[in-house]
Amino acid sequence: MLKSAEMMKTLALCTALVAVPGAVLAQESAAPSRDGGYGLGRTALPEEIAAWDIDIRPDGQGLPVGSGDVWTGEELFIEQCSACHGDFGEAVGRWPMLAGGFGTLEGEDPVKTIGSYWPYLSTVWDYVHRAMPYGAAQTLEDDEVYALVAYLMYVNNMVEDDFVLSNENFLEIAMPNEEAFFMDDRVETEFPLFTVEPCMENCAESVEITMRSMVLDVTPDTEEAAEPAPEEAAVEEAPAEPAADAEPAEAAPDPELVAAGERLFRQCSACHQIGDGAVNRTGPLLNGIHDAPVASREGFRYSPALAGAGDSGMVWDDETLAGYLADPRGFIRGNRMAFAGLRSQEDIEAMIAYLRAASTE
Amino acid sequence: MTDTPNFTPSRRQFLAGAAVATGAAATGKLVHAQAMPDPAITEMQPWQQYLGAGVDAAPYGVPSQFEAHVIRRNVEWLTADAVSSINFTPLHELEGIITPNGLCFERHHSGVAEIDPGQHRLMINGLVDTPLVFTMEDILRFPRENRTYFLECAANSGMEWRGAQLNGVQFTHGMIHNVVYTGVPLRLLLQEAGLHGDAAWILPEGADAAAMTRSVPLEKAMDDCLVAFAMNGERLRPEQGYPIRLVVPGWEGNMWVKWLRRIEVGDQPWHHREETSKYTDLLEHGEARRFTWEMDAKSVITNPSPQAPITHGPGPTVLSGVAWSGRGTIPRVDVTIDGGITWHQARMSGPSFDKSMHRFYHEFDWDGGPLLLQSRAHDSTGYVQPTKDQLRAVRGENSIYHNNGIQTWAVNEGGEAENVEIG
């Protein structure tokens, strides 16, 4: 663990080097302190602090009482985490890999996982609890977090499958890579090298290009967007109001409802695509999902639970979509969608309206 | 109206024009004569004839429609999805030192929190005499300061560690913006709660779904950190932390916690995810630096650059760029157009603030031949921006973060620029 004195030393060195603020600031005076404070704000209640103070430290400060075992963790992980992180923490696509990577840190392709890189187990507990599952943060019970952390230790070969993690044994665990971390030493190691007056003339005999980015060709194409659309450029007068005949046809969905659904869909867009050019990603593409048979998207690997529902003839109509969106895990048990569900009937209606509208665009 | 005057030619047309001009230069005839009258002058333009929009056509003004290409851009393959991702400031389209609010790059870990300021609270707890809760109204009753600071993501230029990769200054250097902040010094808020004698660190925390946290040493918190509520004269944009964000001058952007809801005071660092698994610098032999907070001095030429080629042929040419340091001001920038054989001191222009972006220029007569452009920043501590090879010699190639190496653009006879490395 970092010693405070060590940190002060580095800071002192840095401060000594930061000498002159800009002359422009000469007339600037700092906002004044007031003895005894300004008397603003109010005392935080213990319940309020308890609601927000969720952080955990390597010394165990903040760790709640609880426990969880590897097998429970595995079930939770498959259900709530594997859509992005893979069944064993191996990762899907570019989502973070959580397991493996041992012995890779010195090589050309370091794989920084919980097991190969993270210095403290408390960080895993804190982060899973505060920010996961992605899109449903802080929905896990303390025992569930213990179980998930136990499973993550298991897939990183740190424990056997009968392991139970609890607040009792938490501090006994040391992470394999803890000793590899050290305090920023740029002031000592780099400043002497990088504070030398550089050459200004005849600095080299000749210079050659050794590497070109065009060879890689991984830069997004920005050319077409760089040209303003001529139609827009030709507007003579600013349109003051939308044209009167722009009223939506009667059969069209309520645009406000669709817009509300579109906003809600941001929660889904980490895994699902819809509209022009949509493809299967972590979740299946959703074009035409309304009235489609369950688990009918070609090329997508569904969970056995969802595939089973499809085989039994289930169709995504208003009723089934509403049930699924309200409680994905309860409505089709054992499916892999890592989403806690929409809270209100209004949100569900908006989402269904958006799914229908976006499909037909 | 279909006969739109073509005064915004495409980049390709620009390049074709440049090629013609270069040809003229080769024959020694760079003339200013105009064979035919310019229709931009001789023909009536619509805006000279018809009435324009009234005062309320755009109650919140937007740029000219001809600047529609000046936008933040994403590199899709970098991240798994757009909710936990980053986009880039179009540095090649900007002038001076201030980044307009709508062009400040975004980095979110769980998307943009849309916060009702009436429902926002800032809590201070931990090693304090009185844990406190502030409303936005409370925060606005403290004395405030105005300061101009750059915010650079530690991963800026991170894709370039192993070599030239992305072909555009927006993508190689666009994880930075420079903004005038209005905010309350953090020390006033901490003093309000009263610090215990063993207080040594703070943990700022965001109200977004990532509940972003970082450990910040108390010395920095009491020195120059701000709790900012405004940027460039208006309230923070949602994507920049509305209604309040932490400002940690000169230090890596990840520490500038957005949507700030809580500050815990403690006696040790927390070692949370963003300061262990991320934002630590893996060196050779597998060891890793942690708490690399300060951003080293850095500069880049924004024009010409791959997205901003020379379009005008030989003759007077403006080279422009920006420089910054997390440790002070930038009194000097050196520029070379021949790959570092000869260097020239650039001309600094605009205000020079501590830990703020600086603008530099180098005007020269382009001979129409190939160029190798580089810039090299000197900061007020005497630190000189290193080459990428110098950095690799110390840190290896796996660092990702804190790449402040010198950038090279190769310009060809057509004026097109490319991201390259030289040796």
PDB file of C-alpha atoms in Angstrom, chain A residues 314 316-332 341 345 348 352:
ATOM      1  CA  MET A 314     -44.012 -17.774 -28.296  1.00  0.00           C
ATOM      2  CA  TRP A 316     -43.163 -11.006 -29.333  1.00  0.00           C
ATOM      3  CA  ASP A 317     -46.539  -9.248 -29.288  1.00  0.00           C
ATOM      4  CA  ASP A 318     -47.588  -6.318 -27.084  1.00  0.00           C
ATOM      5  CA  GLU A 319     -48.345  -8.618 -24.197  1.00  0.00           C
ATOM      6  CA  THR A 320     -45.162 -10.717 -24.207  1.00  0.00           C
ATOM      7  CA  LEU A 321     -42.944  -7.713 -24.890  1.00  0.00           C
ATOM      8  CA  ALA A 322     -44.543  -5.860 -21.977  1.00  0.00           C
ATOM      9  CA  GLY A 323     -44.028  -8.806 -19.661  1.00  0.00           C
ATOM     10  CA  TYR A 324     -40.436  -9.315 -20.749  1.00  0.00           C
ATOM     11  CA  LEU A 325     -39.514  -5.622 -20.568  1.00  0.00           C
ATOM     12  CA  ALA A 326     -40.989  -5.334 -17.081  1.00  0.00           C
ATOM     13  CA  ASP A 327     -39.036  -8.267 -15.668  1.00  0.00           C
ATOM     14  CA  PRO A 328     -36.685  -9.997 -18.133  1.00  0.00           C
ATOM     15  CA  ARG A 329     -35.361 -12.535 -15.659  1.00  0.00           C
ATOM     16  CA  GLY A 330     -38.731 -13.385 -14.153  1.00  0.00           C
ATOM     17  CA  PHE A 331     -40.647 -13.529 -17.434  1.00  0.00           C
ATOM     18  CA  ILE A 332     -38.325 -16.013 -19.163  1.00  0.00           C
ATOM     19  CA  GLY A 341     -36.346  -4.276 -16.442  1.00  0.00           C
ATOM     20  CA  GLN A 345     -46.034   0.970 -17.611  1.00  0.00           C
ATOM     21  CA  ILE A 348     -42.876  -0.056 -21.407  1.00  0.00           C
ATOM     22  CA  ILE A 352     -42.738  -0.917 -27.562  1.00  0.00           C
TER      23      ILE A 352
END
